[in-house]
């Protein structure tokens, strides 16, 4: 299942229509929508860190997620980028405390990446919030630049919202870092002008196809089938599932993988199978080169990073 969280209804409306989500009639503190197959549970939290954390905690307590489930936070943000630019977040910072968090971006995606700073108030140009990003060495680029030019020498793109870091901290009680994804759409450049719901909806519509296709890909990757793979009857993966899992378990042993790293290895192999990558050939070469089995955990982490690079 995808546990999808947005702050406002206008951020969610396009997705509700695209995936035919129906309102959950059960009484609760938060407005929720789900699809017929219960593959998506969308929750509207309200604005701010407290509301976001409360929503994640409430939903995940009532519907405990499993190892194959994903938390996805989608919403608008402010920053020095073209309005409508979409960023997948690789680092979150809570402005009030300075704490930083790092989701594991394990899978290939079509978006530029950025750091997200979560503030208690909306970000405005010339405020201390802007100075915060400058002090951290992030690059303030021309808003007219394309989103794909976000990263480079001198720092990475920095965008601002009011919920992301709180969603991560609350979600970390239920999800591993590789199970949490944050997608942000730039709605303003810090002008301080209130945004109408209609404007937010129209902005979401401009990226509806791109975001919707990515969510569909996530649904294909994390189905309700055992092991998190949505398979067709008689498929090779289904026929070889027991053998494949034993192979993955042996690989984890040879990598000296911890429990968390073992989950990452399993997710990586599942993703590679879905994209048609020849996992056994890649891993086989590592055995032939005597890089596997690894001597210790440190060597195992290095080997895993190389494996991830080759499969992705």
C-alpha positions as protocol buffer text, in pm:
chain_id: "A"
residue {
  index: 1
  type: UNK
  ca { x: 0 y: 0 z: 0 }
}
residue {
  index: 2
  type: UNK
  ca { x: 104 y: 361 z: -57 }
}
residue {
  index: 3
  type: UNK
  ca { x: 35 y: 580 z: 247 }
}
residue {
  index: 4
  type: UNK
  ca { x: -2 y: 916 z: 73 }
}
residue {
  index: 5
  type: UNK
  ca { x: -7 y: 1239 z: 276 }
}
residue {
  index: 6
  type: UNK
  ca { x: -84 y: 1591 z: 158 }
}
residue {
  index: 7
  type: UNK
  ca { x: -139 y: 1904 z: 365 }
}
residue {
  index: 8
  type: UNK
  ca { x: -431 y: 2042 z: 162 }
}
residue {
  index: 9
  type: UNK
  ca { x: -723 y: 1904 z: -36 }
}
residue {
  index: 10
  type: UNK
  ca { x: -617 y: 2111 z: -340 }
}
residue {
  index: 11
  type: UNK
  ca { x: -286 y: 1924 z: -349 }
}
residue {
  index: 12
  type: UNK
  ca { x: -472 y: 1593 z: -344 }
}
residue {
  index: 13
  type: UNK
  ca { x: -770 y: 1664 z: -571 }
}
residue {
  index: 14
  type: UNK
  ca { x: -598 y: 1581 z: -901 }
}
residue {
  index: 15
  type: UNK
  ca { x: -465 y: 1252 z: -758 }
}
residue {
  index: 16
  type: UNK
  ca { x: -806 y: 1164 z: -614 }
}
residue {
  index: 17
  type: UNK
  ca { x: -960 y: 1201 z: -958 }
}
residue {
  index: 18
  type: UNK
  ca { x: -674 y: 1031 z: -1144 }
}
residue {
  index: 19
  type: UNK
  ca { x: -672 y: 718 z: -929 }
}
residue {
  index: 20
  type: UNK
  ca { x: -1050 y: 710 z: -868 }
}
residue {
  index: 21
  type: UNK
  ca { x: -1017 y: 742 z: -493 }
}
residue {
  index: 22
  type: UNK
  ca { x: -1332 y: 739 z: -283 }
}
residue {
  index: 23
  type: UNK
  ca { x: -1381 y: 919 z: 45 }
}
residue {
  index: 24
  type: UNK
  ca { x: -1346 y: 701 z: 355 }
}
residue {
  index: 25
  type: UNK
  ca { x: -1679 y: 739 z: 535 }
}
residue {
  index: 26
  type: UNK
  ca { x: -1548 y: 608 z: 864 }
}
residue {
  index: 27
  type: UNK
  ca { x: -1532 y: 889 z: 1119 }
}
residue {
  index: 28
  type: UNK
  ca { x: -1187 y: 1012 z: 1203 }
}
residue {
  index: 29
  type: UNK
  ca { x: -982 y: 1324 z: 1269 }
}
residue {
  index: 30
  type: UNK
  ca { x: -851 y: 1346 z: 913 }
}
residue {
  index: 31
  type: UNK
  ca { x: -1013 y: 1343 z: 571 }
}
residue {
  index: 32
  type: UNK
  ca { x: -913 y: 1024 z: 385 }
}
residue {
  index: 33
  type: UNK
  ca { x: -955 y: 867 z: 42 }
}
residue {
  index: 34
  type: UNK
  ca { x: -879 y: 518 z: -86 }
}
residue {
  index: 35
  type: UNK
  ca { x: -913 y: 312 z: -403 }
}
residue {
  index: 36
  type: UNK
  ca { x: -1121 y: 0 z: -456 }
}
residue {
  index: 37
  type: UNK
  ca { x: -824 y: -237 z: -411 }
}
residue {
  index: 38
  type: UNK
  ca { x: -688 y: -55 z: -104 }
}
residue {
  index: 39
  type: UNK
  ca { x: -357 y: 10 z: -280 }
}
residue {
  index: 40
  type: UNK
  ca { x: -359 y: 382 z: -191 }
}
residue {
  index: 41
  type: UNK
  ca { x: -466 y: 547 z: 133 }
}
residue {
  index: 42
  type: UNK
  ca { x: -455 y: 925 z: 96 }
}
residue {
  index: 43
  type: UNK
  ca { x: -475 y: 1142 z: 408 }
}
residue {
  index: 44
  type: UNK
  ca { x: -511 y: 1521 z: 423 }
}
residue {
  index: 45
  type: UNK
  ca { x: -327 y: 1634 z: 733 }
}
residue {
  index: 46
  type: UNK
  ca { x: -364 y: 2010 z: 739 }
}
residue {
  index: 47
  type: UNK
  ca { x: -78 y: 2261 z: 741 }
}
residue {
  index: 48
  type: UNK
  ca { x: 216 y: 2261 z: 979 }
}
residue {
  index: 49
  type: UNK
  ca { x: 445 y: 2016 z: 1155 }
}
residue {
  index: 50
  type: UNK
  ca { x: 212 y: 1925 z: 1441 }
}
residue {
  index: 51
  type: UNK
  ca { x: -79 y: 1847 z: 1211 }
}
residue {
  index: 52
  type: UNK
  ca { x: 144 y: 1645 z: 978 }
}
residue {
  index: 53
  type: UNK
  ca { x: 302 y: 1439 z: 1257 }
}
residue {
  index: 54
  type: UNK
  ca { x: -38 y: 1377 z: 1418 }
}
residue {
  index: 55
  type: UNK
  ca { x: -183 y: 1256 z: 1087 }
}
residue {
  index: 56
  type: UNK
  ca { x: 103 y: 1013 z: 1017 }
}
residue {
  index: 57
  type: UNK
  ca { x: 94 y: 874 z: 1372 }
}
residue {
  index: 58
  type: UNK
  ca { x: -285 y: 838 z: 1375 }
}
residue {
  index: 59
  type: UNK
  ca { x: -307 y: 666 z: 1037 }
}
residue {
  index: 60
  type: UNK
  ca { x: -14 y: 429 z: 1094 }
}
residue {
  index: 61
  type: UNK
  ca { x: -138 y: 331 z: 1439 }
}
residue {
  index: 62
  type: UNK
  ca { x: -479 y: 244 z: 1300 }
}
residue {
  index: 63
  type: UNK
  ca { x: -339 y: 81 z: 984 }
}
residue {
  index: 64
  type: UNK
  ca { x: 11 y: -48 z: 1072 }
}
residue {
  index: 65
  type: UNK
  ca { x: 231 y: -56 z: 760 }
}
residue {
  index: 66
  type: UNK
  ca { x: 435 y: -358 z: 658 }
}
residue {
  index: 67
  type: UNK
  ca { x: 782 y: -395 z: 510 }
}
residue {
  index: 68
  type: UNK
  ca { x: 647 y: -364 z: 157 }
}
residue {
  index: 69
  type: UNK
  ca { x: 445 y: -47 z: 216 }
}
residue {
  index: 70
  type: UNK
  ca { x: 555 y: 306 z: 124 }
}
residue {
  index: 71
  type: UNK
  ca { x: 497 y: 650 z: 273 }
}
residue {
  index: 72
  type: UNK
  ca { x: 468 y: 922 z: 9 }
}
residue {
  index: 73
  type: UNK
  ca { x: 441 y: 1290 z: 101 }
}
residue {
  index: 74
  type: UNK
  ca { x: 336 y: 1514 z: -189 }
}
residue {
  index: 75
  type: UNK
  ca { x: 282 y: 1887 z: -168 }
}
residue {
  index: 76
  type: UNK
  ca { x: 376 y: 2238 z: -269 }
}
residue {
  index: 77
  type: UNK
  ca { x: 688 y: 2417 z: -156 }
}
residue {
  index: 78
  type: UNK
  ca { x: 866 y: 2750 z: -202 }
}
residue {
  index: 79
  type: UNK
  ca { x: 1211 y: 2804 z: -346 }
}
residue {
  index: 80
  type: UNK
  ca { x: 1435 y: 2954 z: -611 }
}
residue {
  index: 81
  type: UNK
  ca { x: 1314 y: 2745 z: -903 }
}
residue {
  index: 82
  type: UNK
  ca { x: 1067 y: 2769 z: -1190 }
}
residue {
  index: 83
  type: UNK
  ca { x: 712 y: 2747 z: -1059 }
}
residue {
  index: 84
  type: UNK
  ca { x: 586 y: 2398 z: -1132 }
}
residue {
  index: 85
  type: UNK
  ca { x: 929 y: 2237 z: -1094 }
}
residue {
  index: 86
  type: UNK
  ca { x: 909 y: 1898 z: -923 }
}
residue {
  index: 87
  type: UNK
  ca { x: 1178 y: 1772 z: -686 }
}
residue {
  index: 88
  type: UNK
  ca { x: 1233 y: 1441 z: -511 }
}
residue {
  index: 89
  type: UNK
  ca { x: 1385 y: 1512 z: -172 }
}
residue {
  index: 90
  type: UNK
  ca { x: 1715 y: 1347 z: -78 }
}
residue {
  index: 91
  type: UNK
  ca { x: 1768 y: 1539 z: 247 }
}
residue {
  index: 92
  type: UNK
  ca { x: 1530 y: 1699 z: 497 }
}
residue {
  index: 93
  type: UNK
  ca { x: 1620 y: 1962 z: 757 }
}
residue {
  index: 94
  type: UNK
  ca { x: 1401 y: 2086 z: 1040 }
}
residue {
  index: 95
  type: UNK
  ca { x: 1472 y: 2456 z: 1067 }
}
residue {
  index: 96
  type: UNK
  ca { x: 1371 y: 2492 z: 1432 }
}
residue {
  index: 97
  type: UNK
  ca { x: 1617 y: 2228 z: 1557 }
}
residue {
  index: 98
  type: UNK
  ca { x: 1868 y: 2196 z: 1273 }
}
residue {
  index: 99
  type: UNK
  ca { x: 1813 y: 1817 z: 1267 }
}
residue {
  index: 100
  type: UNK
  ca { x: 1868 y: 1650 z: 931 }
}
residue {
  index: 101
  type: UNK
  ca { x: 1721 y: 1332 z: 786 }
}
residue {
  index: 102
  type: UNK
  ca { x: 1810 y: 1129 z: 477 }
}
residue {
  index: 103
  type: UNK
  ca { x: 1554 y: 917 z: 291 }
}
residue {
  index: 104
  type: UNK
  ca { x: 1716 y: 632 z: 96 }
}
residue {
  index: 105
  type: UNK
  ca { x: 1642 y: 699 z: -271 }
}
residue {
  index: 106
  type: UNK
  ca { x: 1689 y: 343 z: -385 }
}
residue {
  index: 107
  type: UNK
  ca { x: 1503 y: 355 z: -714 }
}
residue {
  index: 108
  type: UNK
  ca { x: 1548 y: 530 z: -1046 }
}
residue {
  index: 109
  type: UNK
  ca { x: 1314 y: 828 z: -1083 }
}
residue {
  index: 110
  type: UNK
  ca { x: 1245 y: 1103 z: -1339 }
}
residue {
  index: 111
  type: UNK
  ca { x: 1283 y: 1402 z: -1107 }
}
residue {
  index: 112
  type: UNK
  ca { x: 1559 y: 1641 z: -1008 }
}
residue {
  index: 113
  type: UNK
  ca { x: 1663 y: 1614 z: -642 }
}
residue {
  index: 114
  type: UNK
  ca { x: 1674 y: 1880 z: -373 }
}
residue {
  index: 115
  type: UNK
  ca { x: 1712 y: 1943 z: -2 }
}
residue {
  index: 116
  type: UNK
  ca { x: 1393 y: 2031 z: 183 }
}
residue {
  index: 117
  type: UNK
  ca { x: 1392 y: 2270 z: 480 }
}
residue {
  index: 118
  type: UNK
  ca { x: 1078 y: 2251 z: 695 }
}
residue {
  index: 119
  type: UNK
  ca { x: 988 y: 2584 z: 855 }
}
residue {
  index: 120
  type: UNK
  ca { x: 724 y: 2687 z: 1106 }
}
residue {
  index: 121
  type: UNK
  ca { x: 618 y: 2979 z: 883 }
}
residue {
  index: 122
  type: UNK
  ca { x: 598 y: 3012 z: 503 }
}
residue {
  index: 123
  type: UNK
  ca { x: 935 y: 3093 z: 348 }
}
residue {
  index: 124
  type: UNK
  ca { x: 979 y: 3449 z: 221 }
}
residue {
  index: 125
  type: UNK
  ca { x: 1267 y: 3609 z: 38 }
}
residue {
  index: 126
  type: UNK
  ca { x: 1500 y: 3813 z: 257 }
}
residue {
  index: 127
  type: UNK
  ca { x: 1397 y: 3645 z: 582 }
}
residue {
  index: 128
  type: UNK
  ca { x: 1609 y: 3444 z: 824 }
}
residue {
  index: 129
  type: UNK
  ca { x: 1481 y: 3133 z: 654 }
}
residue {
  index: 130
  type: UNK
  ca { x: 1670 y: 3234 z: 340 }
}
residue {
  index: 131
  type: UNK
  ca { x: 1980 y: 3307 z: 550 }
}
residue {
  index: 132
  type: UNK
  ca { x: 1951 y: 2957 z: 693 }
}
residue {
  index: 133
  type: UNK
  ca { x: 1993 y: 2808 z: 347 }
}
residue {
  index: 134
  type: UNK
  ca { x: 2281 y: 3040 z: 267 }
}
residue {
  index: 135
  type: UNK
  ca { x: 2463 y: 2948 z: 589 }
}
residue {
  index: 136
  type: UNK
  ca { x: 2435 y: 2581 z: 495 }
}
residue {
  index: 137
  type: UNK
  ca { x: 2613 y: 2650 z: 166 }
}
residue {
  index: 138
  type: UNK
  ca { x: 2325 y: 2577 z: -66 }
}
residue {
  index: 139
  type: UNK
  ca { x: 2322 y: 2745 z: -402 }
}
residue {
  index: 140
  type: UNK
  ca { x: 2059 y: 3013 z: -464 }
}
residue {
  index: 141
  type: UNK
  ca { x: 1998 y: 2995 z: -837 }
}
residue {
  index: 142
  type: UNK
  ca { x: 1797 y: 3200 z: -1081 }
}
residue {
  index: 143
  type: UNK
  ca { x: 1429 y: 3098 z: -1060 }
}
residue {
  index: 144
  type: UNK
  ca { x: 1415 y: 3104 z: -1439 }
}
residue {
  index: 145
  type: UNK
  ca { x: 1658 y: 2811 z: -1460 }
}
residue {
  index: 146
  type: UNK
  ca { x: 1516 y: 2472 z: -1544 }
}
residue {
  index: 147
  type: UNK
  ca { x: 1464 y: 2228 z: -1254 }
}
residue {
  index: 148
  type: UNK
  ca { x: 1713 y: 1985 z: -1404 }
}
residue {
  index: 149
  type: UNK
  ca { x: 1986 y: 2242 z: -1344 }
}
residue {
  index: 150
  type: UNK
  ca { x: 1917 y: 2228 z: -972 }
}
residue {
  index: 151
  type: UNK
  ca { x: 2232 y: 2051 z: -861 }
}
residue {
  index: 152
  type: UNK
  ca { x: 2593 y: 2113 z: -934 }
}
residue {
  index: 153
  type: UNK
  ca { x: 2909 y: 2265 z: -797 }
}
residue {
  index: 154
  type: UNK
  ca { x: 2853 y: 2507 z: -514 }
}
residue {
  index: 155
  type: UNK
  ca { x: 2569 y: 2315 z: -349 }
}
residue {
  index: 156
  type: UNK
  ca { x: 2229 y: 2169 z: -420 }
}
residue {
  index: 157
  type: UNK
  ca { x: 1886 y: 2316 z: -469 }
}
residue {
  index: 158
  type: UNK
  ca { x: 1706 y: 2401 z: -146 }
}
residue {
  index: 159
  type: UNK
  ca { x: 1326 y: 2425 z: -118 }
}
residue {
  index: 160
  type: UNK
  ca { x: 1101 y: 2503 z: 178 }
}
residue {
  index: 161
  type: UNK
  ca { x: 777 y: 2363 z: 318 }
}
residue {
  index: 162
  type: UNK
  ca { x: 598 y: 2334 z: 654 }
}
residue {
  index: 163
  type: UNK
  ca { x: 545 y: 1958 z: 694 }
}
residue {
  index: 164
  type: UNK
  ca { x: 817 y: 1737 z: 542 }
}
residue {
  index: 165
  type: UNK
  ca { x: 1057 y: 1693 z: 834 }
}
residue {
  index: 166
  type: UNK
  ca { x: 767 y: 1621 z: 1071 }
}
residue {
  index: 167
  type: UNK
  ca { x: 627 y: 1360 z: 833 }
}
residue {
  index: 168
  type: UNK
  ca { x: 968 y: 1192 z: 823 }
}
residue {
  index: 169
  type: UNK
  ca { x: 1015 y: 1190 z: 1202 }
}
residue {
  index: 170
  type: UNK
  ca { x: 668 y: 1050 z: 1268 }
}
residue {
  index: 171
  type: UNK
  ca { x: 700 y: 807 z: 978 }
}
residue {
  index: 172
  type: UNK
  ca { x: 1034 y: 677 z: 1106 }
}
residue {
  index: 173
  type: UNK
  ca { x: 842 y: 503 z: 1387 }
}
residue {
  index: 174
  type: UNK
  ca { x: 672 y: 284 z: 1126 }
}
residue {
  index: 175
  type: UNK
  ca { x: 881 y: 292 z: 806 }
}
residue {
  index: 176
  type: UNK
  ca { x: 1246 y: 237 z: 719 }
}
residue {
  index: 177
  type: UNK
  ca { x: 1429 y: 524 z: 540 }
}
residue {
  index: 178
  type: UNK
  ca { x: 1395 y: 351 z: 203 }
}
residue {
  index: 179
  type: UNK
  ca { x: 1018 y: 330 z: 249 }
}
residue {
  index: 180
  type: UNK
  ca { x: 966 y: 709 z: 271 }
}
residue {
  index: 181
  type: UNK
  ca { x: 951 y: 938 z: -31 }
}
residue {
  index: 182
  type: UNK
  ca { x: 896 y: 1313 z: -51 }
}
residue {
  index: 183
  type: UNK
  ca { x: 787 y: 1486 z: -371 }
}
residue {
  index: 184
  type: UNK
  ca { x: 760 y: 1865 z: -375 }
}
residue {
  index: 185
  type: UNK
  ca { x: 617 y: 2100 z: -636 }
}
residue {
  index: 186
  type: UNK
  ca { x: 742 y: 2462 z: -638 }
}
residue {
  index: 187
  type: UNK
  ca { x: 443 y: 2695 z: -606 }
}
residue {
  index: 188
  type: UNK
  ca { x: 613 y: 3027 z: -535 }
}
residue {
  index: 189
  type: UNK
  ca { x: 951 y: 3198 z: -511 }
}
residue {
  index: 190
  type: UNK
  ca { x: 899 y: 3345 z: -165 }
}
residue {
  index: 191
  type: UNK
  ca { x: 688 y: 3645 z: -269 }
}
residue {
  index: 192
  type: UNK
  ca { x: 470 y: 3611 z: 41 }
}
residue {
  index: 193
  type: UNK
  ca { x: 145 y: 3624 z: -158 }
}
residue {
  index: 194
  type: UNK
  ca { x: -131 y: 3387 z: -38 }
}
residue {
  index: 195
  type: UNK
  ca { x: -203 y: 3106 z: -286 }
}
residue {
  index: 196
  type: UNK
  ca { x: -558 y: 3016 z: -382 }
}
residue {
  index: 197
  type: UNK
  ca { x: -676 y: 2657 z: -385 }
}
residue {
  index: 198
  type: UNK
  ca { x: -760 y: 2688 z: -752 }
}
residue {
  index: 199
  type: UNK
  ca { x: -404 y: 2797 z: -832 }
}
residue {
  index: 200
  type: UNK
  ca { x: -261 y: 2497 z: -644 }
}
residue {
  index: 201
  type: UNK
  ca { x: -494 y: 2259 z: -828 }
}
residue {
  index: 202
  type: UNK
  ca { x: -397 y: 2406 z: -1166 }
}
residue {
  index: 203
  type: UNK
  ca { x: -31 y: 2377 z: -1073 }
}
residue {
  index: 204
  type: UNK
  ca { x: -77 y: 2011 z: -983 }
}
residue {
  index: 205
  type: UNK
  ca { x: -256 y: 1954 z: -1313 }
}
residue {
  index: 206
  type: UNK
  ca { x: 49 y: 2074 z: -1507 }
}
residue {
  index: 207
  type: UNK
  ca { x: 250 y: 1784 z: -1358 }
}
residue {
  index: 208
  type: UNK
  ca { x: -35 y: 1535 z: -1323 }
}
residue {
  index: 209
  type: UNK
  ca { x: 80 y: 1300 z: -1595 }
}
residue {
  index: 210
  type: UNK
  ca { x: 439 y: 1287 z: -1472 }
}
residue {
  index: 211
  type: UNK
  ca { x: 354 y: 1241 z: -1105 }
}
residue {
  index: 212
  type: UNK
  ca { x: 74 y: 997 z: -1181 }
}
residue {
  index: 213
  type: UNK
  ca { x: 301 y: 778 z: -1395 }
}
residue {
  index: 214
  type: UNK
  ca { x: 554 y: 761 z: -1113 }
}
residue {
  index: 215
  type: UNK
  ca { x: 289 y: 664 z: -857 }
}
residue {
  index: 216
  type: UNK
  ca { x: 167 y: 396 z: -1097 }
}
residue {
  index: 217
  type: UNK
  ca { x: 523 y: 263 z: -1113 }
}
residue {
  index: 218
  type: UNK
  ca { x: 534 y: 251 z: -733 }
}
residue {
  index: 219
  type: UNK
  ca { x: 206 y: 59 z: -730 }
}
residue {
  index: 220
  type: UNK
  ca { x: 350 y: -194 z: -973 }
}
residue {
  index: 221
  type: UNK
  ca { x: 658 y: -234 z: -756 }
}
residue {
  index: 222
  type: UNK
  ca { x: 478 y: -259 z: -423 }
}
residue {
  index: 223
  type: UNK
  ca { x: 169 y: -470 z: -480 }
}
residue {
  index: 224
  type: UNK
  ca { x: -8 y: -695 z: -233 }
}
residue {
  index: 225
  type: UNK
  ca { x: 163 y: -1009 z: -355 }
}
residue {
  index: 226
  type: UNK
  ca { x: 405 y: -1185 z: -114 }
}
residue {
  index: 227
  type: UNK
  ca { x: 744 y: -1020 z: -131 }
}
residue {
  index: 228
  type: UNK
  ca { x: 597 y: -694 z: -255 }
}
residue {
  index: 229
  type: UNK
  ca { x: 588 y: -793 z: -624 }
}
residue {
  index: 230
  type: UNK
  ca { x: 276 y: -773 z: -834 }
}
residue {
  index: 231
  type: UNK
  ca { x: 311 y: -1073 z: -1066 }
}
residue {
  index: 232
  type: UNK
  ca { x: 104 y: -1237 z: -1334 }
}
residue {
  index: 233
  type: UNK
  ca { x: 6 y: -1604 z: -1286 }
}
residue {
  index: 234
  type: UNK
  ca { x: 270 y: -1834 z: -1428 }
}
residue {
  index: 235
  type: UNK
  ca { x: 537 y: -1563 z: -1448 }
}
residue {
  index: 236
  type: UNK
  ca { x: 901 y: -1658 z: -1399 }
}
residue {
  index: 237
  type: UNK
  ca { x: 930 y: -1453 z: -1081 }
}
residue {
  index: 238
  type: UNK
  ca { x: 627 y: -1628 z: -932 }
}
residue {
  index: 239
  type: UNK
  ca { x: 755 y: -1972 z: -1033 }
}
residue {
  index: 240
  type: UNK
  ca { x: 1101 y: -1906 z: -894 }
}
residue {
  index: 241
  type: UNK
  ca { x: 998 y: -1699 z: -591 }
}
residue {
  index: 242
  type: UNK
  ca { x: 1117 y: -1947 z: -325 }
}
residue {
  index: 243
  type: UNK
  ca { x: 1446 y: -2006 z: -505 }
}
residue {
  index: 244
  type: UNK
  ca { x: 1492 y: -1633 z: -560 }
}
residue {
  index: 245
  type: UNK
  ca { x: 1432 y: -1552 z: -194 }
}
residue {
  index: 246
  type: UNK
  ca { x: 1686 y: -1814 z: -89 }
}
residue {
  index: 247
  type: UNK
  ca { x: 1932 y: -1656 z: -334 }
}
residue {
  index: 248
  type: UNK
  ca { x: 1867 y: -1311 z: -185 }
}
residue {
  index: 249
  type: UNK
  ca { x: 1912 y: -1445 z: 169 }
}
residue {
  index: 250
  type: UNK
  ca { x: 2249 y: -1594 z: 74 }
}
residue {
  index: 251
  type: UNK
  ca { x: 2350 y: -1264 z: -86 }
}
residue {
  index: 252
  type: UNK
  ca { x: 2260 y: -1078 z: 234 }
}
residue {
  index: 253
  type: UNK
  ca { x: 2468 y: -1325 z: 435 }
}
residue {
  index: 254
  type: UNK
  ca { x: 2767 y: -1276 z: 205 }
}
residue {
  index: 255
  type: UNK
  ca { x: 2727 y: -897 z: 234 }
}
residue {
  index: 256
  type: UNK
  ca { x: 2721 y: -920 z: 617 }
}
residue {
  index: 257
  type: UNK
  ca { x: 2400 y: -719 z: 585 }
}
residue {
  index: 258
  type: UNK
  ca { x: 2217 y: -590 z: 890 }
}
residue {
  index: 259
  type: UNK
  ca { x: 1840 y: -632 z: 909 }
}
residue {
  index: 260
  type: UNK
  ca { x: 1783 y: -287 z: 760 }
}
residue {
  index: 261
  type: UNK
  ca { x: 2041 y: -338 z: 487 }
}
residue {
  index: 262
  type: UNK
  ca { x: 1894 y: -679 z: 413 }
}
residue {
  index: 263
  type: UNK
  ca { x: 1557 y: -514 z: 345 }
}
residue {
  index: 264
  type: UNK
  ca { x: 1732 y: -271 z: 110 }
}
residue {
  index: 265
  type: UNK
  ca { x: 1896 y: -559 z: -77 }
}
residue {
  index: 266
  type: UNK
  ca { x: 1560 y: -732 z: -118 }
}
residue {
  index: 267
  type: UNK
  ca { x: 1393 y: -414 z: -245 }
}
residue {
  index: 268
  type: UNK
  ca { x: 1679 y: -350 z: -487 }
}
residue {
  index: 269
  type: UNK
  ca { x: 1656 y: -700 z: -634 }
}
residue {
  index: 270
  type: UNK
  ca { x: 1277 y: -671 z: -669 }
}
residue {
  index: 271
  type: UNK
  ca { x: 1311 y: -338 z: -847 }
}
residue {
  index: 272
  type: UNK
  ca { x: 1583 y: -473 z: -1076 }
}
residue {
  index: 273
  type: UNK
  ca { x: 1368 y: -774 z: -1170 }
}
residue {
  index: 274
  type: UNK
  ca { x: 1077 y: -545 z: -1262 }
}
residue {
  index: 275
  type: UNK
  ca { x: 1300 y: -328 z: -1481 }
}
residue {
  index: 276
  type: UNK
  ca { x: 1447 y: -630 z: -1659 }
}
residue {
  index: 277
  type: UNK
  ca { x: 1799 y: -608 z: -1515 }
}
residue {
  index: 278
  type: UNK
  ca { x: 1998 y: -933 z: -1503 }
}
residue {
  index: 279
  type: UNK
  ca { x: 2059 y: -946 z: -1128 }
}
residue {
  index: 280
  type: UNK
  ca { x: 2224 y: -1287 z: -1127 }
}
residue {
  index: 281
  type: UNK
  ca { x: 2474 y: -1184 z: -1395 }
}
residue {
  index: 282
  type: UNK
  ca { x: 2573 y: -870 z: -1203 }
}
residue {
  index: 283
  type: UNK
  ca { x: 2605 y: -1052 z: -872 }
}
residue {
  index: 284
  type: UNK
  ca { x: 2778 y: -1346 z: -1044 }
}
residue {
  index: 285
  type: UNK
  ca { x: 3053 y: -1116 z: -1172 }
}
residue {
  index: 286
  type: UNK
  ca { x: 3110 y: -989 z: -819 }
}
residue {
  index: 287
  type: UNK
  ca { x: 3160 y: -1348 z: -702 }
}
residue {
  index: 288
  type: UNK
  ca { x: 3394 y: -1418 z: -993 }
}
residue {
  index: 289
  type: UNK
  ca { x: 3596 y: -1108 z: -903 }
}
residue {
  index: 290
  type: UNK
  ca { x: 3605 y: -1239 z: -543 }
}
residue {
  index: 291
  type: UNK
  ca { x: 3437 y: -926 z: -413 }
}
residue {
  index: 292
  type: UNK
  ca { x: 3178 y: -1161 z: -265 }
}
residue {
  index: 293
  type: UNK
  ca { x: 3157 y: -1296 z: -4 }
}
residue {
  index: 294
  type: UNK
  ca { x: 3272 y: -988 z: 188 }
}
residue {
  index: 295
  type: UNK
  ca { x: 3509 y: -999 z: 482 }
}
residue {
  index: 296
  type: UNK
  ca { x: 3311 y: -767 z: 711 }
}
residue {
  index: 297
  type: UNK
  ca { x: 3020 y: -522 z: 728 }
}
residue {
  index: 298
  type: UNK
  ca { x: 3228 y: -230 z: 605 }
}
residue {
  index: 299
  type: UNK
  ca { x: 3330 y: -417 z: 291 }
}
residue {
  index: 300
  type: UNK
  ca { x: 2970 y: -534 z: 256 }
}
residue {
  index: 301
  type: UNK
  ca { x: 2840 y: -176 z: 250 }
}
residue {
  index: 302
  type: UNK
  ca { x: 3089 y: -83 z: -21 }
}
residue {
  index: 303
  type: UNK
  ca { x: 2990 y: -388 z: -222 }
}
residue {
  index: 304
  type: UNK
  ca { x: 2621 y: -305 z: -184 }
}
residue {
  index: 305
  type: UNK
  ca { x: 2676 y: 49 z: -312 }
}
residue {
  index: 306
  type: UNK
  ca { x: 2853 y: -91 z: -618 }
}
residue {
  index: 307
  type: UNK
  ca { x: 2571 y: -341 z: -670 }
}
residue {
  index: 308
  type: UNK
  ca { x: 2315 y: -62 z: -648 }
}
residue {
  index: 309
  type: UNK
  ca { x: 2509 y: 149 z: -899 }
}
residue {
  index: 310
  type: UNK
  ca { x: 2524 y: -132 z: -1152 }
}
residue {
  index: 311
  type: UNK
  ca { x: 2161 y: -238 z: -1122 }
}
residue {
  index: 312
  type: UNK
  ca { x: 2025 y: 118 z: -1134 }
}
